[in-house]
Coordinates of C-alpha atoms and ligand atoms in Angstrom, one line a residue:
M282 CA 177.7 125.1 24.9
N283 CA 179.1 126.3 28.4
Q284 CA 181.4 123.4 28.7
S285 CA 184.1 123.2 26.0
I286 CA 183.7 119.5 24.5
S287 CA 187.2 118.4 25.2
D288 CA 186.8 119.3 29.1
S289 CA 183.9 116.8 29.4
A290 CA 184.3 113.2 31.1
A291 CA 183.0 111.5 28.2
W292 CA 185.8 113.3 26.0
R293 CA 188.5 112.3 28.6
A294 CA 187.2 108.6 28.6
L295 CA 187.6 108.5 24.8
E296 CA 191.3 110.0 24.9
A297 CA 191.9 107.1 27.2
A298 CA 190.3 104.6 24.8
G299 CA 192.2 106.3 21.8
Q300 CA 195.7 105.6 23.7
R301 CA 194.8 102.1 24.3
L302 CA 193.5 101.4 20.7
R303 CA 195.9 103.4 18.8
P304 CA 198.8 100.6 19.3
Q305 CA 196.4 97.7 18.3
H306 CA 195.9 96.2 14.9
L307 CA 192.8 95.5 13.6
T308 CA 193.5 91.8 12.7
D309 CA 194.4 91.4 16.4
L310 CA 191.1 92.9 17.3
F311 CA 189.2 90.3 15.0
A312 CA 191.6 87.4 16.3
A313 CA 190.4 88.4 19.7
D314 CA 186.7 88.4 18.9
A315 CA 184.9 86.0 16.7
T316 CA 181.8 87.8 17.0
R317 CA 183.2 91.2 16.0
F318 CA 181.2 91.5 12.6
Q319 CA 178.0 90.6 14.2
R320 CA 178.7 93.1 17.1
F321 CA 179.6 95.9 14.7
S322 CA 177.3 95.8 12.0
R323 CA 173.9 97.3 11.7
Q324 CA 171.0 96.9 9.2
L325 CA 168.7 99.7 7.6
G326 CA 166.3 98.2 5.6
D327 CA 168.4 96.2 3.1
L328 CA 171.4 98.1 3.7
L329 CA 174.2 96.7 5.7
F330 CA 176.6 99.1 7.5
D331 CA 179.6 97.2 8.7
F332 CA 182.0 98.8 10.7
S333 CA 183.9 96.2 12.3
K334 CA 186.9 97.2 10.5
Q335 CA 186.8 100.2 12.4
R336 CA 189.6 100.7 15.1
I337 CA 187.1 100.3 17.9
D338 CA 186.1 97.9 20.6
A339 CA 183.0 97.5 22.7
A340 CA 184.1 100.0 25.4
A341 CA 185.3 102.8 22.8
L342 CA 182.0 102.4 21.2
G343 CA 180.3 102.8 24.5
A344 CA 182.5 105.9 25.3
L345 CA 181.2 107.3 22.1
L346 CA 177.6 106.8 22.7
D347 CA 178.2 108.4 26.0
L348 CA 179.7 111.3 24.0
A349 CA 176.5 111.6 22.1
K350 CA 174.4 111.3 25.2
A351 CA 176.7 114.0 26.9
R352 CA 176.1 116.2 23.9
N353 CA 172.1 115.8 24.0
V354 CA 172.2 114.3 20.3
G355 CA 168.5 113.2 20.8
D356 CA 167.7 116.9 21.6
G357 CA 169.5 118.0 18.3
I358 CA 167.8 115.6 16.3
A359 CA 164.3 116.5 17.7
Q360 CA 165.2 120.1 17.0
L361 CA 166.0 119.4 13.4
A362 CA 163.1 117.4 12.8
G363 CA 160.7 120.0 14.6
G364 CA 161.9 122.8 12.4
E365 CA 163.9 124.8 15.1
M366 CA 165.9 127.6 13.8
L367 CA 169.1 125.6 14.0
N368 CA 170.8 128.0 11.6
F369 CA 170.6 131.0 14.0
T370 CA 173.4 132.9 12.5
E371 CA 171.3 133.2 9.2
G372 CA 168.2 133.2 11.1
R373 CA 166.8 130.1 9.2
A374 CA 165.6 126.5 10.1
A375 CA 167.1 123.6 8.3
Q376 CA 164.2 121.8 7.1
H377 CA 165.4 119.6 4.3
M378 CA 163.4 116.6 5.8
A379 CA 160.2 118.6 5.0
L380 CA 161.1 118.4 1.1
R381 CA 160.6 114.8 1.4
A382 CA 157.7 114.5 4.0
T383 CA 154.1 113.0 3.2
T384 CA 152.8 114.5 6.5
P385 CA 152.2 117.8 7.7
V386 CA 155.6 119.4 9.0
F387 CA 155.9 122.4 10.9
V388 CA 158.6 125.2 10.4
A389 CA 158.2 128.3 12.8
G390 CA 154.8 126.8 13.7
A391 CA 153.4 126.8 10.2
D392 CA 152.8 123.6 8.2
V393 CA 155.0 123.7 5.3
L394 CA 153.6 120.5 3.5
P395 CA 151.2 122.2 1.1
E396 CA 153.9 124.4 -0.2
V397 CA 156.0 121.1 -0.6
L398 CA 153.4 119.5 -2.3
G399 CA 152.8 122.4 -4.6
T400 CA 156.2 122.3 -5.6
R401 CA 156.2 118.7 -6.3
A402 CA 153.2 119.0 -8.6
R403 CA 155.0 121.6 -10.6
M404 CA 158.0 119.5 -10.9
R405 CA 155.8 116.7 -11.8
E406 CA 154.0 118.6 -14.4
I407 CA 157.4 119.7 -16.0
A408 CA 159.4 116.7 -16.0
T409 CA 156.5 114.4 -17.1
A410 CA 155.8 116.7 -20.0
L411 CA 159.3 116.7 -21.1
R412 CA 159.6 113.1 -20.8
N413 CA 156.4 112.3 -22.9
G414 CA 157.6 114.9 -25.7
E415 CA 155.2 117.4 -24.8
L416 CA 157.5 120.3 -24.0
R417 CA 158.3 122.3 -27.1
G418 CA 160.9 125.1 -27.9
A419 CA 160.4 128.5 -29.3
R420 CA 160.2 127.2 -32.8
G421 CA 158.0 124.4 -32.1
K422 CA 160.4 121.5 -31.9
V423 CA 160.1 119.0 -29.0
I424 CA 162.5 119.5 -26.1
R425 CA 164.9 116.7 -25.7
H426 CA 168.0 118.1 -23.8
V427 CA 167.9 119.7 -20.3
V428 CA 170.9 121.8 -19.1
N429 CA 171.0 122.7 -15.5
I430 CA 173.2 125.7 -14.5
G431 CA 173.7 126.2 -11.2
I432 CA 176.8 125.7 -8.8
G433 CA 177.5 124.2 -5.2
G434 CA 174.2 122.9 -3.9
S435 CA 172.4 124.1 -6.8
D436 CA 174.5 121.6 -8.8
L437 CA 176.3 118.7 -7.1
G438 CA 173.3 117.0 -5.5
P439 CA 171.3 116.7 -8.7
R440 CA 174.5 116.2 -10.9
V441 CA 175.3 112.8 -8.7
A442 CA 171.7 111.6 -8.7
A443 CA 171.4 112.3 -12.5
R444 CA 174.6 110.5 -13.1
A445 CA 173.8 107.7 -10.9
L446 CA 170.3 107.0 -12.0
S447 CA 170.0 108.0 -15.7
A448 CA 169.2 105.3 -18.4
V449 CA 172.0 105.0 -20.9
E450 CA 170.0 103.6 -24.0
P451 CA 169.6 105.5 -27.2
G452 CA 166.9 108.1 -27.1
A453 CA 167.0 108.5 -23.3
T454 CA 166.5 112.2 -22.1
R455 CA 169.7 113.9 -21.8
V456 CA 170.5 116.0 -18.8
S457 CA 173.8 118.1 -18.8
F458 CA 175.3 119.9 -15.9
V459 CA 177.0 123.3 -16.1
A460 CA 178.6 124.9 -12.8
N461 CA 182.0 126.6 -13.6
I462 CA 182.5 130.0 -14.7
D463 CA 185.1 128.8 -16.8
P464 CA 183.2 128.9 -20.2
F465 CA 184.7 125.5 -21.3
E466 CA 182.1 123.6 -19.3
L467 CA 179.1 125.5 -21.2
D468 CA 181.0 125.3 -24.6
V469 CA 181.3 121.5 -24.2
V470 CA 177.7 120.9 -23.6
L471 CA 176.5 123.6 -26.3
A472 CA 178.9 122.1 -29.0
T473 CA 176.6 119.0 -29.2
A474 CA 173.3 120.8 -28.4
S475 CA 170.6 121.8 -30.5
A476 CA 169.0 125.4 -29.5
D477 CA 165.6 124.4 -30.8
E478 CA 165.6 121.1 -28.5
T479 CA 167.3 122.5 -25.1
L480 CA 165.9 123.7 -22.0
F481 CA 168.1 125.5 -19.4
I482 CA 167.4 125.2 -15.6
V483 CA 168.7 128.1 -13.9
A484 CA 169.1 126.8 -10.3
S485 CA 170.3 129.4 -7.9
K486 CA 168.6 129.7 -4.4
T487 CA 170.0 133.3 -4.3
F488 CA 169.9 134.0 -8.3
T489 CA 173.0 136.2 -7.1
T490 CA 175.9 133.7 -8.0
Q491 CA 178.4 135.0 -10.2
E492 CA 178.9 131.7 -12.0
T493 CA 175.4 130.9 -12.5
L494 CA 174.4 134.4 -13.8
T495 CA 177.2 134.3 -16.1
N496 CA 176.7 131.0 -17.5
A497 CA 172.9 131.9 -17.9
Q498 CA 173.7 134.9 -19.8
A499 CA 176.1 133.1 -22.0
A500 CA 173.4 130.5 -22.6
R501 CA 170.8 133.2 -23.5
A502 CA 173.1 134.8 -25.8
W503 CA 173.9 131.2 -27.5
L504 CA 170.1 130.9 -27.9
Q505 CA 169.7 134.3 -29.3
S506 CA 172.5 133.5 -31.8
Q507 CA 170.8 130.3 -33.0
L508 CA 167.2 131.1 -32.7
G509 CA 167.4 134.8 -33.8
A510 CA 167.7 137.8 -31.7
A511 CA 163.7 138.3 -31.7
T512 CA 162.7 134.9 -30.7
D513 CA 160.9 134.6 -27.5
L514 CA 163.2 132.6 -25.3
A515 CA 161.0 131.9 -22.4
P516 CA 160.2 128.4 -23.5
H517 CA 163.9 127.5 -23.3
F518 CA 164.3 128.6 -19.7
V519 CA 163.0 127.7 -16.2
A520 CA 164.3 129.1 -13.1
V521 CA 164.4 127.5 -9.4
S522 CA 165.0 130.0 -6.7
N523 CA 164.3 131.8 -3.7
N524 CA 164.7 135.3 -5.5
I525 CA 161.8 135.2 -8.0
E526 CA 162.2 138.8 -8.5
A527 CA 165.8 138.6 -9.7
A528 CA 164.7 135.5 -12.2
R529 CA 162.0 137.7 -13.6
A530 CA 164.7 140.6 -13.9
F531 CA 167.0 137.8 -15.9
G532 CA 163.9 137.7 -18.2
I533 CA 162.3 134.2 -16.8
P534 CA 158.5 135.0 -16.6
A535 CA 156.9 134.1 -13.2
E536 CA 155.1 131.3 -14.7
R537 CA 158.4 129.5 -15.5
C538 CA 159.8 130.2 -12.0
I539 CA 159.7 127.7 -9.3
A540 CA 160.1 129.0 -5.5
L541 CA 162.9 127.5 -3.2
P542 CA 161.9 127.9 0.4
E543 CA 164.0 130.0 2.5
W544 CA 164.4 127.3 5.2
V545 CA 166.4 124.9 2.9
G546 CA 170.2 125.5 2.8
G547 CA 171.8 125.2 -0.5
R548 CA 173.7 121.7 -0.1
Y549 CA 170.6 120.1 1.6
S550 CA 168.5 121.3 -1.5
M551 CA 168.4 118.6 -4.2
W552 CA 165.1 117.2 -2.9
S553 CA 163.6 120.4 -3.7
A554 CA 162.8 122.2 -7.1
I555 CA 166.5 122.2 -7.2
G556 CA 166.1 118.4 -8.3
L557 CA 164.1 119.2 -11.2
S558 CA 166.9 118.1 -13.5
V559 CA 166.9 114.8 -11.8
A560 CA 163.3 114.3 -12.2
C561 CA 163.8 115.0 -15.9
A562 CA 166.6 112.7 -16.1
I563 CA 164.7 109.7 -14.3
G564 CA 161.0 110.5 -14.5
W565 CA 158.7 111.4 -11.7
E566 CA 158.3 108.0 -10.3
G567 CA 161.9 107.7 -9.7
F568 CA 162.1 111.1 -8.0
E569 CA 159.2 110.1 -5.5
Q570 CA 161.5 106.9 -5.1
L571 CA 164.6 109.1 -4.2
L572 CA 162.5 111.2 -1.9
G573 CA 161.2 107.9 -0.3
G574 CA 164.6 106.6 0.2
A575 CA 165.6 109.8 2.1
R576 CA 162.4 109.5 4.1
E577 CA 163.3 106.0 5.3
A578 CA 166.6 107.5 6.4
D579 CA 164.8 110.5 8.2
N580 CA 162.4 108.0 10.0
H581 CA 165.3 105.9 11.1
L582 CA 167.2 109.0 12.6
T583 CA 164.5 110.1 14.5
S584 CA 163.3 106.7 15.7
A585 CA 166.3 104.5 16.3
P586 CA 168.2 104.4 19.4
L587 CA 171.5 106.1 19.3
E588 CA 173.3 102.4 19.3
N589 CA 171.4 101.5 16.3
N590 CA 171.2 104.6 14.6
L591 CA 173.3 104.6 11.4
P592 CA 173.9 108.4 11.1
V593 CA 174.7 108.7 14.7
L594 CA 177.3 105.8 14.4
M595 CA 179.0 107.2 11.1
A596 CA 179.2 110.6 13.0
L597 CA 180.6 109.0 16.2
L598 CA 183.1 107.0 14.0
G599 CA 184.2 110.0 12.3
I600 CA 184.7 112.0 15.5
W601 CA 186.8 108.8 16.7
N602 CA 189.0 108.9 13.7
T603 CA 189.5 112.6 13.5
N604 CA 189.8 113.4 17.2
F605 CA 191.1 110.3 18.9
L606 CA 193.1 108.7 16.1
G607 CA 194.3 111.9 14.7
C608 CA 193.2 111.4 11.0
G609 CA 193.1 114.5 8.9
S610 CA 191.0 112.8 5.9
H611 CA 188.2 110.5 5.1
A612 CA 188.0 108.7 1.7
V613 CA 184.6 107.7 0.2
L614 CA 185.4 105.1 -2.3
S615 CA 182.5 104.2 -4.5
Y616 CA 182.4 100.7 -5.9
S617 CA 180.1 102.3 -8.8
Q618 CA 181.2 104.2 -11.9
R619 CA 177.6 105.6 -11.6
L620 CA 178.6 107.3 -8.1
A621 CA 182.1 108.7 -9.3
D622 CA 180.7 112.1 -8.4
L623 CA 179.6 111.2 -4.9
P624 CA 182.6 112.5 -3.2
S625 CA 182.3 116.1 -4.6
Y626 CA 178.9 116.3 -3.5
L627 CA 180.0 115.0 -0.1
Q628 CA 183.0 117.3 -0.2
Q629 CA 180.3 120.2 -0.1
L630 CA 178.0 118.6 2.3
E631 CA 180.6 117.9 4.9
M632 CA 183.2 120.4 4.4
E633 CA 180.8 123.4 3.9
S634 CA 178.9 122.1 7.0
N635 CA 181.5 121.4 9.1
G636 CA 184.6 122.9 8.3
K637 CA 184.3 125.6 11.1
R638 CA 186.2 126.7 13.9
V639 CA 184.0 128.3 16.4
D640 CA 181.1 126.8 18.3
R641 CA 177.5 127.9 18.2
D642 CA 178.2 130.6 21.0
G643 CA 181.3 131.8 18.9
N644 CA 184.0 130.4 21.1
P645 CA 186.9 128.7 19.5
L646 CA 186.8 125.2 19.4
T647 CA 189.3 123.2 21.2
C648 CA 189.2 120.1 18.8
A649 CA 189.7 119.2 15.1
T650 CA 186.5 119.5 13.0
S651 CA 185.6 118.2 9.6
P652 CA 188.4 116.1 8.1
I653 CA 189.5 116.4 4.2
L654 CA 186.8 114.3 2.5
W655 CA 187.9 113.0 -0.9
G656 CA 187.6 109.6 -2.9
G657 CA 186.6 108.3 -6.3
A658 CA 185.3 105.3 -7.8
G659 CA 186.7 101.8 -7.5
T660 CA 188.4 100.0 -9.3
V661 CA 189.9 103.2 -10.9
G662 CA 191.3 104.5 -7.6
Q663 CA 193.1 101.3 -7.0
H664 CA 195.6 102.0 -10.1
A665 CA 196.2 105.5 -8.6
Y666 CA 196.0 106.7 -5.0
H667 CA 195.6 103.2 -3.1
Q668 CA 199.3 103.0 -3.0
L669 CA 199.5 105.7 -0.5
L670 CA 196.7 103.9 1.5
Y671 CA 199.0 100.7 1.5
Q672 CA 202.0 102.3 2.1
G673 CA 202.0 106.0 2.8
T674 CA 202.4 107.3 6.4
L675 CA 198.9 108.5 6.9
T676 CA 195.9 106.7 8.3
V677 CA 193.0 107.4 6.3
P678 CA 189.5 106.1 7.2
I679 CA 187.6 105.0 4.4
D680 CA 184.0 104.5 3.6
F681 CA 183.4 101.7 1.0
I682 CA 180.1 102.2 -0.9
V683 CA 179.2 99.0 -2.6
P684 CA 175.9 98.3 -4.6
V685 CA 176.1 94.6 -5.1
G686 CA 174.3 94.8 -8.6
N687 CA 174.0 91.6 -10.9
D688 CA 175.7 88.5 -11.3
A689 CA 177.7 89.3 -14.8
P690 CA 181.2 88.7 -14.7
A691 CA 182.5 92.1 -14.6
Q692 CA 180.1 93.2 -11.9
R693 CA 181.2 90.2 -9.5
M694 CA 184.7 91.3 -10.4
L695 CA 184.1 94.8 -9.1
I696 CA 182.4 93.7 -5.9
E697 CA 185.4 91.2 -5.3
N698 CA 187.8 94.2 -5.7
A699 CA 185.8 96.1 -3.0
L700 CA 186.0 93.4 -0.5
A701 CA 189.6 92.9 -1.3
Q702 CA 190.5 96.2 -0.9
S703 CA 189.0 96.6 2.5
A704 CA 190.4 93.5 3.6
A705 CA 193.9 94.0 2.2
L706 CA 194.0 97.4 3.5
M707 CA 193.0 96.0 6.9
Q708 CA 195.5 93.1 7.0
G709 CA 198.6 94.8 5.2
R710 CA 201.6 92.5 4.4
N711 CA 204.1 91.5 6.8
E712 CA 207.4 90.3 6.6
A713 CA 206.8 86.7 6.3
Q714 CA 204.2 87.2 3.8
A715 CA 206.7 89.7 1.7
R716 CA 209.4 87.1 1.7
A717 CA 207.0 84.1 0.8
Q718 CA 205.8 86.1 -2.4
L719 CA 209.2 87.0 -3.4
A720 CA 210.2 83.2 -2.9
A721 CA 207.2 82.0 -5.0
S722 CA 208.5 84.3 -7.8
G723 CA 211.7 82.6 -7.7
K724 CA 213.9 85.5 -6.2
P725 CA 217.2 84.5 -4.8
E726 CA 217.9 84.9 -1.0
S727 CA 219.8 88.1 -1.5
E728 CA 217.1 89.7 -3.7
I729 CA 214.2 88.8 -1.0
A730 CA 216.3 90.4 1.7
R731 CA 216.6 93.7 -0.6
L732 CA 213.1 93.7 -1.6
T733 CA 211.3 92.9 1.5
P734 CA 211.0 96.0 3.0
H735 CA 209.5 97.7 -0.2
L736 CA 206.7 95.0 -0.1
L737 CA 205.8 95.6 3.4
S738 CA 202.4 97.2 4.4
P739 CA 201.2 97.8 7.7
G740 CA 197.7 97.7 7.1
N741 CA 195.4 99.0 9.8
Q742 CA 193.5 101.2 7.6
P743 CA 190.2 101.7 9.3
S744 CA 186.9 101.3 7.0
S745 CA 183.4 100.8 7.0
T746 CA 181.4 99.2 4.2
L747 CA 177.9 100.4 3.0
L748 CA 176.4 97.5 1.2
F749 CA 173.1 97.4 -0.4
P750 CA 171.6 95.2 -3.2
R751 CA 171.3 97.6 -6.3
L752 CA 171.6 101.5 -6.8
T753 CA 168.2 102.2 -7.0
P754 CA 166.7 105.8 -6.6
H755 CA 165.7 104.6 -3.3
A756 CA 168.8 103.3 -2.3
L757 CA 170.6 106.6 -3.4
G758 CA 168.0 108.7 -1.7
R759 CA 168.6 106.9 1.3
L760 CA 172.6 106.9 1.2
I761 CA 172.7 110.4 0.6
A762 CA 170.2 111.4 3.4
L763 CA 172.2 109.2 5.8
Y764 CA 175.5 111.4 5.0
E765 CA 173.1 114.6 5.6
H766 CA 172.3 113.3 8.9
K767 CA 175.6 112.1 9.8
T768 CA 176.9 115.7 9.0
F769 CA 174.6 117.3 11.1
V770 CA 174.9 114.7 14.2
Q771 CA 178.8 115.3 13.7
G772 CA 178.4 119.1 13.7
W773 CA 176.0 119.0 16.8
I774 CA 178.3 117.1 18.9
W775 CA 181.2 119.4 17.8
G776 CA 179.0 122.3 19.0
I777 CA 179.0 124.1 15.7
N778 CA 176.3 125.2 13.2
S779 CA 176.4 123.0 10.4
F780 CA 174.1 125.3 8.2
D781 CA 176.0 128.5 7.4
Q782 CA 179.0 129.1 5.2
Y783 CA 180.4 132.4 6.0
G784 CA 183.7 131.5 5.3
V785 CA 183.1 131.3 1.3
E786 CA 182.5 134.8 1.4
L787 CA 185.9 136.4 1.8
G788 CA 187.0 134.9 -1.4
K789 CA 183.9 136.2 -3.4
L790 CA 184.4 139.7 -2.1
M791 CA 188.1 139.6 -2.8
A792 CA 187.1 138.3 -6.6
R793 CA 185.0 141.3 -6.9
A794 CA 187.4 143.8 -5.7
L795 CA 189.6 142.6 -8.4
G796 CA 186.9 142.4 -11.0
G797 CA 186.7 144.4 -14.2
G798 CA 186.7 148.1 -13.7
S799 CA 187.7 148.1 -10.0
D800 CA 190.5 150.5 -9.1
S801 CA 191.4 149.1 -5.8
A802 CA 194.9 148.4 -4.9
P803 CA 195.9 144.7 -5.1
P804 CA 195.8 143.1 -1.7
D805 CA 199.0 142.0 -1.5
G806 CA 202.5 142.1 -3.2
S807 CA 202.0 138.3 -4.6
T808 CA 198.7 139.4 -6.1
A809 CA 200.0 142.6 -7.7
G810 CA 203.0 140.6 -9.3
L811 CA 200.5 137.9 -10.6
L812 CA 198.1 140.8 -12.0
A813 CA 201.3 142.3 -13.7
A814 CA 202.2 138.9 -15.1
I815 CA 198.7 138.2 -16.3
R816 CA 198.6 141.6 -18.1
T817 CA 202.0 140.9 -19.9
M818 CA 200.6 137.2 -20.9
R819 CA 197.5 138.7 -22.2
G820 CA 199.7 141.0 -24.4
Ligands
LIG1169 O1 179.4 129.6 -2.3 C1 178.8 128.8 -1.4 C2 177.3 128.6 -1.7 O2 176.4 129.5 -1.1 C3 176.6 127.4 -1.4 O3 176.3 127.2 -0.2 C4 175.7 127.3 -2.5 O4 175.1 125.9 -2.5 C5 176.2 127.8 -3.7 O5 176.8 128.9 -3.1 C6 175.2 128.2 -4.7 O6 174.5 129.2 -4.3 P1 173.1 129.5 -5.3 O7 172.3 128.5 -5.2 O8 172.5 130.8 -4.2 O9 173.5 129.8 -6.4

């Protein structure tokens, strides 16, 4: 990392390309090139990645690929796949790809495949027994409800996958998620739970996370209150952790603990035993298909040339929008209610990975890094925040996630809406169109003149569309792994360690310092004032 990224020739070429393209409108780029869609779309299996609505041209894409080469992206990918110690600040590899492997994978010289397969066998055993009605609680009742207690990477991935893929028919295995230390979330789940039929998966890599331990203790207290203090609660708990000692100290026997390897980061861990709740929700075959989809993305990452490599292109387009078009946010809009939680998952993935300000050598970065990722499900967002996308003052790059689905009328309308939004946000509405619309609604000329400015929409919002036939486990695994790899490639190009998260420690330490029994002085006048107000409000 000797040379700062913004001093490189590739960066300067991109700055020039940015200056050239910033004033141009996407509709003009389409008008000038009838082959734009063909030139700026790629296929991975049955997934189509259309980035023709990004504000690039062939020269800009070439310059972005030059940047990738100048930053040795190929070398980074080889190091990731080769189990190198990429998370060097924490002294760990980042080997989430090993979790979906079927052939030997080496981490620090040792083949981890046997460990991975052993974990999969245990997950399969539990998930299959559960779904066959063979898992029983302390008083002999069949377990029908799984509650995953975890937070961050021990919650968001399984939550998005379970919601995306669970069956909705009556009698389907119920899987719930509890993350927040706010007791409301657990209370809501417990309000309709039967203690006899409930299994808690305590998912925590460290088994020290305040929220997870607090919720696990509350779950245990609830079980005791429902089943009797003398009841052996072991049949109602499974722990997934890298800290088996702590899980045992909590009271979960070793044979009910599944180990999480050291070399997987929390936000990359849904493919490990952290995904047990997903396997319970969708069955083992479905979980294998989820892994298979991720593996397709892995093979693609490591074998496709840069210009056809989807995660590399996604990363480069993000860099283009952030660093050369000045966009500070990035929206992910899923045209599937089942994917409503995807932005929350991607927020942790991208913002915890690449929300950094120093390079791998510890030098301050000279360019912006991760944008703010946000989003939601279409069509719901169309009746809320899309107004800003049409007429606000910000340029917001968007990923439209579109599983085509079946031909039923509502599903067709959903997909038509997705395409309409990406087209309309690109085209906008000019004065002639605004006037024509007002005239068509019978407005007199004076009204047309008065209202026209309020109808104008500049368009030119850049977007990519990820289109695939159906939201299957395979398709979801592939989609999520593509974003994992995009995040890595982006971080690698920016020159940062995408795998640590030291930033989040400060708030945790502060919360502890403010915690019960602590006699340390409030850290500042505002906090002191707020604490005093809280004491008053609590009476
Ligand atoms: O606070 C951040 C974090 O460390 C995440 O990176 C992680 O996914 C989450 O907390 C939960 O950690 P654990 O699985 O150890 O409970």
